[in-house]
Amino acid sequence: MVRAMRNLQEIAEVGYAAPLDTRVTVERVGMRLVRLPLTEAFETSFGSIDTRLIFLIWIEANGLTGWGEVVAAEEPRYSYETIGTALHVIRDYLAQAAMSNPVASLEELAARFATFKGHNMAKAGVELAFMDLFARMNDKSLSEFIGGTRAKVPVGVSLGIQTTLDALLQRVDKFLSLGYQRIKLKIMPGWDIEVVREVRRRHPNILLSVDANTAYTLADVEHLKALDEFDLLMIEQPLDHDDLVDHAKLQANLKTSICLDESITSVRRARHALDLGSCRLINIKIGRVGGYSQALAIHDLCYKRGIPVWCGGMLESGIGRAHNLALASLPGFSLPGDISASSRYFHHDVIVPEVEVASDGTVDVPVRPGLGFDLDLEYIEKCTELVERIDRV
Ligand code: OSB
Ligand code: MG
């Protein structure tokens, strides 16, 4: 249960005899779009981007501010959500639901949001801001607040499709020399078997995985089987974004473990995937599954069933990354996450200090209250394209 830290003026107004209010009364929900240039273009089977429009969200409640991030992209390619749909859904539905009555817990907030279908990334953004605030109210780091057990988390890097094989090999060498514990290669038809063969030939012993972002169909079974000889940690999301059944058929034909990303949008979908044998590993992204409530439930389900999980990334700014670090500190996150250094994505991040990867390929989990970093408000202001504030009526 959450313990509110009231300021003296509030206590004077309410009277010392009043029971300590443990609920969060949201006075304002704020949204801010911030465009950050990427250090290099990021290409996947669904397209290429060279700037990231970051969607920051904050809530003001009980004299504190909590921060989150909506990970939706500008175009509906990874999922149907976009920055535009999330602005609409938060502005017109979720903000009102969050402010209509005081909120006592994450579960209560999630139950209110569950009455709206879909729009997981929008819901997650609000949940993130709440959890930052709940943790601050309790004077705990987010990691501590959710029951994290790791002081540092192992991390890997996700490398986009490059124009040449040489360019890719150089990047692989660079990130290995920086200590990253796992290399993930984006693949698609025409940039797959031979690319993986060459990386594996040069690095016989590294943790290596591939991510297809839905680029294949079941007709490609024989083609994908060719990946089995490279001792990959996993092949991530080879088939359609909403598929579980064909993935189960594919998994039955592959030695390599399938890891689902796009297909796992809730704890129920995670259970179905495990029951069907659609995958042997799961990548948890807080945004994709609708927030901490579902992310924690998927973690717990997989932990009970002995299924390894890892924390996925969405090219977040430092605010989303701070939340990812807290999540990845839970005991079930036994594989390196897509939680790279700030400098791997941006020339300048929105948090201080920036996220750094140590030479042993780990990132320290923040220990200060809440998300555990300061915000570079000046830089955020400088890069802002839009601000909206919704006040409680
Ligand atoms: O499929 O994991 C993915 C980035 C954007 C959208 C989807 C994905 C990714 C990544 C990058 O692979 C992960 C990261 O380092 O943030
Ligand atoms: Mg993926």
Short mmCIF file of C-alpha atoms and ligand atoms in Angstrom, two decimals:
data_model
loop_
_atom_site.label_atom_id
_atom_site.label_comp_id
_atom_site.label_asym_id
_atom_site.label_seq_id
_atom_site.Cartn_x
_atom_site.Cartn_y
_atom_site.Cartn_z
CA MET A 1 0.00 0.00 0.00
CA VAL A 2 1.16 3.47 -0.85
CA ARG A 3 1.97 5.96 1.88
CA ALA A 4 1.47 9.59 0.94
CA MET A 5 3.97 12.19 2.11
CA ARG A 6 1.81 15.22 2.69
CA ASN A 7 3.36 18.64 2.83
CA LEU A 8 2.85 20.73 5.93
CA GLN A 9 0.33 23.05 4.36
CA GLU A 10 -1.90 20.16 3.30
CA ILE A 11 -1.68 18.67 6.76
CA ALA A 12 -2.65 22.05 8.27
CA GLU A 13 -5.64 22.27 5.98
CA VAL A 14 -6.86 18.76 6.60
CA GLY A 15 -6.01 18.70 10.28
CA TYR A 16 -3.59 16.37 12.03
CA ALA A 17 -6.41 14.12 13.14
CA ALA A 18 -7.31 13.20 9.60
CA PRO A 19 -6.07 9.75 8.62
CA LEU A 20 -3.04 9.89 6.37
CA ASP A 21 -4.34 9.87 2.82
CA THR A 22 -2.74 6.96 0.99
CA ARG A 23 -4.29 7.77 -2.34
CA VAL A 24 -2.96 9.71 -5.30
CA THR A 25 -5.11 12.61 -6.44
CA VAL A 26 -3.93 13.56 -9.90
CA GLU A 27 -4.29 17.28 -10.56
CA ARG A 28 -2.74 17.32 -14.01
CA VAL A 29 -1.62 15.02 -16.80
CA GLY A 30 0.99 16.51 -19.13
CA MET A 31 2.20 15.27 -22.50
CA ARG A 32 5.26 16.47 -24.35
CA LEU A 33 6.63 15.42 -27.74
CA VAL A 34 10.39 15.74 -27.96
CA ARG A 35 12.33 15.03 -31.16
CA LEU A 36 15.76 13.51 -30.61
CA PRO A 37 18.14 12.84 -33.52
CA LEU A 38 19.53 9.29 -33.53
CA THR A 39 23.31 8.85 -33.69
CA GLU A 40 22.74 6.52 -36.65
CA ALA A 41 19.69 5.49 -38.69
CA PHE A 42 17.91 2.40 -37.32
CA GLU A 43 16.61 0.00 -39.99
CA THR A 44 14.39 -3.02 -39.37
CA SER A 45 12.29 -5.21 -41.66
CA PHE A 46 9.53 -2.61 -41.27
CA GLY A 47 11.46 0.54 -42.16
CA SER A 48 14.20 3.01 -41.23
CA ILE A 49 14.22 6.09 -38.99
CA ASP A 50 16.90 8.68 -38.23
CA THR A 51 15.12 10.71 -35.56
CA ARG A 52 12.97 9.47 -32.70
CA LEU A 53 9.92 11.49 -31.69
CA ILE A 54 9.82 10.82 -27.94
CA PHE A 55 6.48 11.00 -26.14
CA LEU A 56 6.99 12.01 -22.51
CA ILE A 57 4.15 12.02 -20.03
CA TRP A 58 4.01 13.36 -16.52
CA ILE A 59 1.44 13.45 -13.74
CA GLU A 60 1.22 15.97 -10.92
CA ALA A 61 -0.27 14.64 -7.71
CA ASN A 62 0.15 15.00 -3.95
CA GLY A 63 2.77 17.71 -4.49
CA LEU A 64 4.98 15.40 -6.57
CA THR A 65 5.62 14.76 -10.25
CA GLY A 66 5.91 11.31 -11.85
CA TRP A 67 7.36 10.69 -15.30
CA GLY A 68 6.72 8.07 -17.96
CA GLU A 69 7.15 7.54 -21.68
CA VAL A 70 4.78 6.34 -24.38
CA VAL A 71 6.86 4.17 -26.72
CA ALA A 72 4.58 4.39 -29.77
CA ALA A 73 6.25 5.37 -33.04
CA GLU A 74 5.12 7.95 -35.57
CA GLU A 75 3.83 5.30 -37.99
CA PRO A 76 1.84 2.13 -37.23
CA ARG A 77 4.51 -0.36 -38.37
CA TYR A 78 5.59 -2.14 -35.19
CA SER A 79 2.00 -2.10 -33.93
CA TYR A 80 -1.22 -0.24 -34.77
CA GLU A 81 -0.53 2.43 -32.15
CA THR A 82 1.03 5.74 -33.13
CA ILE A 83 1.96 8.91 -31.30
CA GLY A 84 -1.27 10.36 -32.71
CA THR A 85 -3.51 7.56 -31.39
CA ALA A 86 -1.82 7.71 -27.99
CA LEU A 87 -2.29 11.48 -27.72
CA HIS A 88 -5.97 11.00 -28.49
CA VAL A 89 -6.54 8.08 -26.15
CA ILE A 90 -4.70 9.66 -23.21
CA ARG A 91 -6.24 13.09 -23.72
CA ASP A 92 -9.82 11.90 -24.25
CA TYR A 93 -10.03 8.77 -22.04
CA LEU A 94 -7.10 7.76 -19.86
CA ALA A 95 -6.33 11.15 -18.31
CA GLN A 96 -9.96 11.51 -17.28
CA ALA A 97 -10.02 7.97 -15.87
CA ALA A 98 -6.85 8.67 -13.88
CA MET A 99 -8.16 11.99 -12.51
CA SER A 100 -11.82 11.10 -11.94
CA ASN A 101 -11.13 9.64 -8.47
CA PRO A 102 -8.05 9.28 -6.29
CA VAL A 103 -6.00 6.18 -7.12
CA ALA A 104 -4.83 3.88 -4.32
CA SER A 105 -2.78 1.35 -6.28
CA LEU A 106 -1.43 0.23 -9.61
CA GLU A 107 -4.09 -2.49 -9.72
CA GLU A 108 -6.85 0.05 -9.31
CA LEU A 109 -5.50 2.21 -12.12
CA ALA A 110 -5.09 -0.83 -14.39
CA ALA A 111 -8.67 -1.92 -13.68
CA ARG A 112 -9.95 1.52 -14.74
CA PHE A 113 -7.92 1.37 -17.93
CA ALA A 114 -9.05 -2.20 -18.69
CA THR A 115 -12.49 -0.88 -19.59
CA PHE A 116 -10.88 0.61 -22.71
CA LYS A 117 -9.85 -1.87 -25.43
CA GLY A 118 -6.27 -1.99 -26.65
CA HIS A 119 -3.99 1.06 -26.78
CA ASN A 120 -1.44 -0.61 -24.54
CA MET A 121 1.35 1.88 -25.15
CA ALA A 122 -0.91 4.77 -24.17
CA LYS A 123 -1.99 2.95 -20.99
CA ALA A 124 1.59 2.02 -20.18
CA GLY A 125 2.74 5.63 -20.43
CA VAL A 126 0.29 6.67 -17.72
CA GLU A 127 1.12 3.63 -15.56
CA LEU A 128 4.82 4.48 -15.79
CA ALA A 129 4.24 8.04 -14.57
CA PHE A 130 2.12 6.69 -11.69
CA MET A 131 4.73 4.16 -10.66
CA ASP A 132 7.49 6.78 -10.63
CA LEU A 133 5.23 8.83 -8.35
CA PHE A 134 4.19 5.88 -6.13
CA ALA A 135 7.83 4.93 -5.66
CA ARG A 136 8.81 8.52 -4.79
CA MET A 137 5.96 8.69 -2.27
CA ASN A 138 7.38 5.60 -0.65
CA ASP A 139 10.91 6.99 -0.83
CA LYS A 140 11.97 3.90 -2.77
CA SER A 141 13.65 3.35 -6.09
CA LEU A 142 11.36 1.86 -8.72
CA SER A 143 13.40 -1.33 -8.61
CA GLU A 144 12.97 -1.66 -4.86
CA PHE A 145 9.31 -0.72 -5.12
CA ILE A 146 8.49 -3.57 -7.55
CA GLY A 147 10.67 -6.16 -5.82
CA GLY A 148 13.80 -6.02 -7.96
CA THR A 149 16.69 -8.18 -6.81
CA ARG A 150 19.58 -7.13 -9.08
CA ALA A 151 21.88 -4.15 -8.53
CA LYS A 152 23.00 -4.33 -12.16
CA VAL A 153 21.52 -5.90 -15.24
CA PRO A 154 23.22 -7.61 -18.19
CA VAL A 155 22.65 -5.86 -21.51
CA GLY A 156 22.97 -6.42 -25.23
CA VAL A 157 22.64 -4.32 -28.35
CA SER A 158 20.18 -4.52 -31.23
CA LEU A 159 21.87 -3.78 -34.56
CA GLY A 160 19.77 -2.55 -37.46
CA ILE A 161 20.04 -3.71 -41.05
CA GLN A 162 23.09 -2.07 -42.62
CA THR A 163 23.87 -1.10 -46.21
CA THR A 164 26.85 -3.46 -46.32
CA LEU A 165 28.03 -6.54 -44.47
CA ASP A 166 31.29 -4.76 -43.67
CA ALA A 167 29.42 -1.97 -41.93
CA LEU A 168 27.60 -4.54 -39.81
CA LEU A 169 30.77 -6.46 -38.93
CA GLN A 170 32.39 -3.21 -37.80
CA ARG A 171 29.44 -2.44 -35.56
CA VAL A 172 29.48 -5.92 -34.08
CA ASP A 173 33.19 -5.51 -33.25
CA LYS A 174 32.61 -2.09 -31.76
CA PHE A 175 29.81 -3.16 -29.41
CA LEU A 176 31.64 -6.32 -28.36
CA SER A 177 34.68 -4.22 -27.49
CA LEU A 178 32.41 -1.99 -25.39
CA GLY A 179 31.44 -5.06 -23.36
CA TYR A 180 27.88 -5.75 -24.56
CA GLN A 181 26.97 -9.31 -23.56
CA ARG A 182 24.73 -10.16 -26.50
CA ILE A 183 24.48 -9.07 -30.13
CA LYS A 184 21.08 -9.06 -31.80
CA LEU A 185 20.91 -8.72 -35.58
CA LYS A 186 17.84 -7.44 -37.34
CA ILE A 187 17.08 -9.78 -40.24
CA MET A 188 14.73 -9.93 -43.22
CA PRO A 189 14.62 -11.94 -46.47
CA GLY A 190 17.83 -11.05 -48.32
CA TRP A 191 19.65 -10.03 -45.10
CA ASP A 192 19.66 -13.19 -43.05
CA ILE A 193 21.45 -16.54 -43.48
CA GLU A 194 24.67 -15.29 -45.06
CA VAL A 195 24.88 -12.31 -42.72
CA VAL A 196 24.45 -14.50 -39.65
CA ARG A 197 26.94 -17.05 -41.05
CA GLU A 198 29.60 -14.37 -41.37
CA VAL A 199 29.04 -12.85 -37.91
CA ARG A 200 29.09 -16.32 -36.34
CA ARG A 201 32.23 -17.30 -38.27
CA ARG A 202 34.07 -14.26 -36.87
CA HIS A 203 32.66 -14.67 -33.34
CA PRO A 204 32.14 -18.39 -32.62
CA ASN A 205 31.40 -17.98 -28.90
CA ILE A 206 29.29 -14.85 -28.42
CA LEU A 207 25.63 -14.77 -27.43
CA LEU A 208 24.02 -14.05 -30.80
CA SER A 209 20.36 -13.65 -31.67
CA VAL A 210 18.23 -12.42 -34.57
CA ASP A 211 15.02 -10.40 -34.77
CA ALA A 212 12.81 -10.66 -37.87
CA ASN A 213 10.05 -8.25 -36.80
CA THR A 214 7.44 -10.42 -38.58
CA ALA A 215 9.27 -10.60 -41.95
CA TYR A 216 8.57 -14.30 -42.68
CA THR A 217 5.66 -16.70 -43.18
CA LEU A 218 5.19 -20.38 -42.51
CA ALA A 219 6.17 -21.01 -46.14
CA ASP A 220 9.72 -20.04 -45.06
CA VAL A 221 10.17 -23.00 -42.68
CA GLU A 222 12.96 -24.59 -44.72
CA HIS A 223 14.70 -21.25 -45.15
CA LEU A 224 14.54 -20.51 -41.41
CA LYS A 225 15.82 -23.99 -40.56
CA ALA A 226 19.12 -22.90 -42.13
CA LEU A 227 19.58 -20.68 -39.04
CA ASP A 228 19.72 -23.76 -36.80
CA GLU A 229 23.39 -24.38 -37.53
CA PHE A 230 24.50 -21.06 -35.98
CA ASP A 231 23.71 -21.83 -32.35
CA LEU A 232 21.57 -18.72 -31.93
CA LEU A 233 20.20 -17.77 -28.54
CA MET A 234 16.85 -17.14 -30.23
CA ILE A 235 14.99 -16.00 -33.30
CA GLU A 236 12.66 -13.17 -32.32
CA GLN A 237 9.21 -12.76 -33.87
CA PRO A 238 9.66 -14.46 -37.26
CA LEU A 239 5.93 -14.52 -38.14
CA ASP A 240 2.92 -12.20 -37.97
CA HIS A 241 2.47 -9.73 -35.12
CA ASP A 242 -0.78 -11.31 -33.89
CA ASP A 243 0.07 -14.95 -34.56
CA LEU A 244 0.52 -17.73 -32.01
CA VAL A 245 -0.61 -20.83 -33.93
CA ASP A 246 1.83 -20.69 -36.85
CA HIS A 247 4.65 -19.86 -34.44
CA ALA A 248 3.85 -23.10 -32.61
CA LYS A 249 4.12 -25.01 -35.90
CA LEU A 250 7.39 -23.26 -36.72
CA GLN A 251 8.84 -23.84 -33.24
CA ALA A 252 8.11 -27.58 -33.59
CA ASN A 253 10.30 -27.56 -36.72
CA LEU A 254 13.21 -25.49 -35.39
CA LYS A 255 16.05 -26.32 -33.04
CA THR A 256 16.52 -22.59 -32.38
CA SER A 257 14.26 -21.13 -29.69
CA ILE A 258 11.61 -18.71 -30.85
CA CYS A 259 11.19 -15.60 -28.70
CA LEU A 260 7.97 -13.68 -29.13
CA ASP A 261 7.90 -9.89 -29.03
CA GLU A 262 5.01 -8.34 -31.03
CA SER A 263 2.67 -11.31 -30.34
CA ILE A 264 2.75 -10.99 -26.54
CA THR A 265 0.39 -8.15 -25.68
CA SER A 266 -0.91 -9.34 -22.30
CA VAL A 267 -0.39 -11.99 -19.64
CA ARG A 268 -3.23 -13.96 -21.20
CA ARG A 269 -1.46 -14.00 -24.57
CA ALA A 270 1.75 -15.03 -22.81
CA ARG A 271 -0.05 -17.97 -21.19
CA HIS A 272 -1.58 -18.97 -24.52
CA ALA A 273 1.81 -18.81 -26.23
CA LEU A 274 3.40 -21.03 -23.58
CA ASP A 275 0.46 -23.48 -23.61
CA LEU A 276 0.59 -23.71 -27.42
CA GLY A 277 4.37 -24.02 -27.58
CA SER A 278 4.62 -20.90 -29.75
CA CYS A 279 7.92 -19.87 -28.15
CA ARG A 280 10.48 -20.85 -25.53
CA LEU A 281 11.40 -17.31 -24.50
CA ILE A 282 9.57 -14.04 -24.04
CA ASN A 283 10.71 -10.47 -24.50
CA ILE A 284 8.79 -8.16 -22.13
CA LYS A 285 8.25 -4.56 -23.19
CA ILE A 286 6.27 -2.54 -20.68
CA GLY A 287 4.73 -0.44 -23.45
CA ARG A 288 3.63 -3.32 -25.66
CA VAL A 289 1.83 -5.12 -22.82
CA GLY A 290 0.06 -2.07 -21.35
CA GLY A 291 2.23 -1.16 -18.39
CA TYR A 292 3.72 -2.47 -15.17
CA SER A 293 0.56 -4.33 -14.19
CA GLN A 294 0.81 -6.73 -17.14
CA ALA A 295 4.62 -6.71 -17.33
CA LEU A 296 4.87 -7.85 -13.71
CA ALA A 297 2.21 -10.52 -14.29
CA ILE A 298 4.04 -11.88 -17.36
CA HIS A 299 7.28 -11.91 -15.40
CA ASP A 300 5.64 -13.86 -12.57
CA LEU A 301 3.99 -16.35 -14.95
CA CYS A 302 7.26 -17.03 -16.78
CA TYR A 303 9.22 -17.22 -13.53
CA LYS A 304 6.85 -19.89 -12.20
CA ARG A 305 7.11 -21.87 -15.42
CA GLY A 306 10.89 -21.58 -15.73
CA ILE A 307 10.68 -19.53 -18.94
CA PRO A 308 13.54 -17.02 -19.26
CA VAL A 309 12.50 -13.45 -20.03
CA TRP A 310 14.42 -10.36 -21.05
CA CYS A 311 13.61 -6.69 -21.31
CA GLY A 312 13.01 -5.42 -24.83
CA GLY A 313 13.54 -1.85 -25.98
CA MET A 314 11.75 0.64 -28.23
CA LEU A 315 14.54 3.19 -28.76
CA GLU A 316 13.33 4.92 -25.61
CA SER A 317 14.74 8.08 -24.14
CA GLY A 318 16.39 7.84 -20.75
CA ILE A 319 13.01 8.08 -19.02
CA GLY A 320 11.66 4.91 -20.62
CA ARG A 321 15.06 3.28 -20.20
CA ALA A 322 15.07 4.04 -16.46
CA HIS A 323 11.77 2.17 -16.17
CA ASN A 324 13.22 -0.70 -18.22
CA LEU A 325 16.17 -0.91 -15.85
CA ALA A 326 13.82 -1.24 -12.88
CA LEU A 327 11.82 -3.96 -14.63
CA ALA A 328 14.95 -5.85 -15.68
CA SER A 329 16.09 -5.97 -12.04
CA LEU A 330 13.38 -8.55 -11.28
CA PRO A 331 14.67 -12.10 -10.69
CA GLY A 332 13.23 -13.66 -13.87
CA PHE A 333 15.14 -11.38 -16.24
CA SER A 334 17.97 -13.82 -16.74
CA LEU A 335 18.93 -12.87 -20.32
CA PRO A 336 20.61 -9.61 -21.44
CA GLY A 337 18.07 -6.90 -22.31
CA ASP A 338 17.92 -4.40 -25.18
CA ILE A 339 18.96 -1.67 -22.75
CA SER A 340 21.93 0.01 -24.36
CA ALA A 341 23.86 3.12 -23.33
CA SER A 342 22.25 6.50 -24.02
CA SER A 343 25.10 7.22 -26.46
CA ARG A 344 24.16 4.18 -28.55
CA TYR A 345 20.93 5.98 -29.49
CA PHE A 346 21.30 9.73 -28.97
CA HIS A 347 23.93 12.46 -29.03
CA HIS A 348 22.31 13.79 -25.89
CA ASP A 349 19.76 12.05 -23.66
CA VAL A 350 17.01 13.68 -21.58
CA ILE A 351 18.33 12.37 -18.24
CA VAL A 352 21.31 13.21 -16.05
CA PRO A 353 23.53 11.29 -15.76
CA GLU A 354 23.08 9.36 -19.00
CA VAL A 355 22.85 5.55 -19.01
CA GLU A 356 26.27 3.95 -19.34
CA VAL A 357 27.26 0.36 -20.00
CA ALA A 358 30.17 -0.87 -17.90
CA SER A 359 32.99 -2.83 -19.53
CA ASP A 360 31.47 -6.07 -18.17
CA GLY A 361 28.31 -5.41 -20.21
CA THR A 362 26.07 -4.40 -17.32
CA VAL A 363 24.13 -1.28 -16.41
CA ASP A 364 23.68 -0.19 -12.79
CA VAL A 365 20.09 -0.15 -11.58
CA PRO A 366 19.33 3.33 -10.19
CA VAL A 367 19.02 3.51 -6.40
CA ARG A 368 17.57 6.97 -5.88
CA PRO A 369 13.78 7.35 -5.30
CA GLY A 370 11.50 6.87 -8.30
CA LEU A 371 13.10 6.42 -11.69
CA GLY A 372 16.36 7.55 -10.15
CA PHE A 373 17.69 10.10 -12.65
CA ASP A 374 17.36 13.87 -12.94
CA LEU A 375 15.74 15.28 -16.07
CA ASP A 376 17.58 17.68 -18.34
CA LEU A 377 14.60 20.03 -18.52
CA GLU A 378 16.49 22.64 -20.52
CA TYR A 379 17.35 20.14 -23.27
CA ILE A 380 13.84 18.67 -23.18
CA GLU A 381 12.42 22.18 -23.66
CA LYS A 382 14.80 22.84 -26.53
CA CYS A 383 13.70 19.71 -28.43
CA THR A 384 9.97 19.98 -27.67
CA GLU A 385 7.52 20.03 -30.60
CA LEU A 386 4.26 19.94 -28.65
CA VAL A 387 3.03 20.27 -25.05
CA GLU A 388 -0.45 19.53 -23.76
CA ARG A 389 -1.71 19.82 -20.21
CA ILE A 390 -4.97 18.34 -19.02
CA ASP A 391 -6.18 19.61 -15.66
CA ARG A 392 -8.57 17.92 -13.29
CA VAL A 393 -12.02 19.47 -13.51
O1 OSB B 1 11.64 -5.41 -32.28
O2 OSB B 1 12.82 -5.20 -30.54
C1 OSB B 1 12.27 -4.69 -31.52
C2 OSB B 1 13.23 -1.00 -31.73
C3 OSB B 1 12.02 -0.45 -32.11
C4 OSB B 1 10.95 -1.26 -32.33
C5 OSB B 1 11.06 -2.65 -32.15
C6 OSB B 1 12.26 -3.20 -31.76
C7 OSB B 1 13.38 -2.36 -31.58
C8 OSB B 1 14.71 -2.85 -31.23
C9 OSB B 1 15.64 -1.88 -30.56
O3 OSB B 1 15.11 -3.94 -31.52
C10 OSB B 1 15.75 -2.14 -29.10
C11 OSB B 1 16.41 -1.00 -28.36
O4 OSB B 1 17.65 -1.03 -28.23
O5 OSB B 1 15.71 -0.08 -27.89
MG MG B 2 11.71 -7.37 -31.47
#
